[in-house]
């Protein structure tokens, strides 16, 4: 027996031609991570965390701009040049490495 609908008249469109863009999701998660931690990290007054946050912000800005360029080129039927595709992959890697550094406990000075 099919489940009953709780809302009448509302229906979701069928997912036709929906593609999963791993790079787009990585950017989304990076932005989410950045925005959820920026206030706490900047309030800590740790110069290393502040520097990491500044670098992450620049990476996200460039990453987002390159993703936008990729979308614009795709609309025209073109793709990113190989150098820019490589750069796109590097942004994700760089962001993740900085995030690992930010989460790493500070070494205690003796």
C-alpha positions as semicolon CSV with decimal commas, in nm:
position;residue;x (nm);y (nm);z (nm)
1;X;0,000;0,000;0,000
2;X;0,154;0,337;-0,096
3;X;0,211;0,587;0,185
4;X;-0,048;0,860;0,227
5;X;0,044;1,215;0,138
6;X;0,027;1,455;0,426
7;X;0,007;1,763;0,208
8;X;-0,236;1,788;-0,075
9;X;-0,169;1,982;-0,388
10;X;0,205;2,004;-0,328
11;X;0,438;1,788;-0,525
12;X;0,809;1,792;-0,574
13;X;0,943;1,802;-0,925
14;X;1,111;1,490;-1,048
15;X;1,487;1,501;-1,055
16;X;1,570;1,486;-1,422
17;X;1,917;1,557;-1,541
18;X;2,043;1,650;-1,197
19;X;2,416;1,605;-1,171
20;X;2,625;1,589;-0,860
21;X;2,924;1,821;-0,877
22;X;3,181;1,708;-0,622
23;X;3,374;2,032;-0,651
24;X;3,060;2,237;-0,588
25;X;2,980;2,034;-0,277
26;X;3,339;2,068;-0,152
27;X;3,310;2,446;-0,191
28;X;2,977;2,446;-0,008
29;X;3,121;2,244;0,282
30;X;3,429;2,466;0,297
31;X;3,215;2,780;0,314
32;X;2,994;2,624;0,578
33;X;3,298;2,523;0,782
34;X;3,454;2,867;0,749
35;X;3,142;3,057;0,851
36;X;3,076;2,829;1,146
37;X;3,426;2,875;1,292
38;X;3,540;3,224;1,192
39;X;3,395;3,413;1,491
40;X;3,536;3,173;1,748
41;X;3,878;3,165;1,585
42;X;3,905;3,542;1,551
43;X;3,788;3,589;1,911
44;X;4,065;3,360;2,034
45;X;4,324;3,634;1,964
46;X;4,560;3,363;1,836
47;X;4,765;3,519;1,553
48;X;4,808;3,178;1,387
49;X;4,433;3,117;1,376
50;X;4,373;3,469;1,248
51;X;4,627;3,414;0,970
52;X;4,470;3,080;0,880
53;X;4,126;3,243;0,864
54;X;4,254;3,519;0,637
55;X;4,411;3,266;0,402
56;X;4,096;3,055;0,402
57;X;3,887;3,360;0,316
58;X;4,110;3,438;0,017
59;X;4,100;3,076;-0,098
60;X;3,720;3,068;-0,076
61;X;3,694;3,394;-0,270
62;X;3,918;3,269;-0,551
63;X;3,758;2,923;-0,547
64;X;3,411;3,071;-0,581
65;X;3,522;3,302;-0,864
66;X;3,675;3,011;-1,054
67;X;3,361;2,799;-1,004
68;X;3,155;3,089;-1,143
69;X;3,387;3,109;-1,444
70;X;3,348;2,734;-1,492
71;X;2,968;2,771;-1,494
72;X;2,981;3,057;-1,742
73;X;3,207;2,860;-1,975
74;X;2,984;2,553;-1,943
75;X;2,683;2,761;-2,050
76;X;2,872;2,850;-2,368
77;X;2,967;2,487;-2,424
78;X;3,330;2,527;-2,322
79;X;3,531;2,391;-2,034
80;X;3,800;2,529;-1,810
81;X;4,154;2,524;-1,946
82;X;4,374;2,253;-1,788
83;X;4,566;2,505;-1,575
84;X;4,245;2,638;-1,422
85;X;4,109;2,287;-1,362
86;X;4,428;2,209;-1,174
87;X;4,394;2,530;-0,978
88;X;4,036;2,441;-0,886
89;X;4,153;2,110;-0,736
90;X;4,431;2,288;-0,549
91;X;4,189;2,524;-0,376
92;X;4,010;2,232;-0,211
93;X;4,339;2,076;-0,105
94;X;4,477;2,403;0,034
95;X;4,161;2,478;0,227
96;X;4,158;2,131;0,385
97;X;4,525;2,157;0,487
98;X;4,466;2,494;0,651
99;X;4,163;2,351;0,832
100;X;4,378;2,066;0,963
101;X;4,633;2,319;1,090
102;X;4,363;2,522;1,260
103;X;4,227;2,214;1,438
104;X;4,570;2,092;1,542
105;X;4,631;2,170;1,910
106;X;4,892;2,439;1,966
107;X;5,227;2,304;2,077
108;X;5,318;2,398;2,431
109;X;5,634;2,596;2,481
110;X;5,866;2,472;2,754
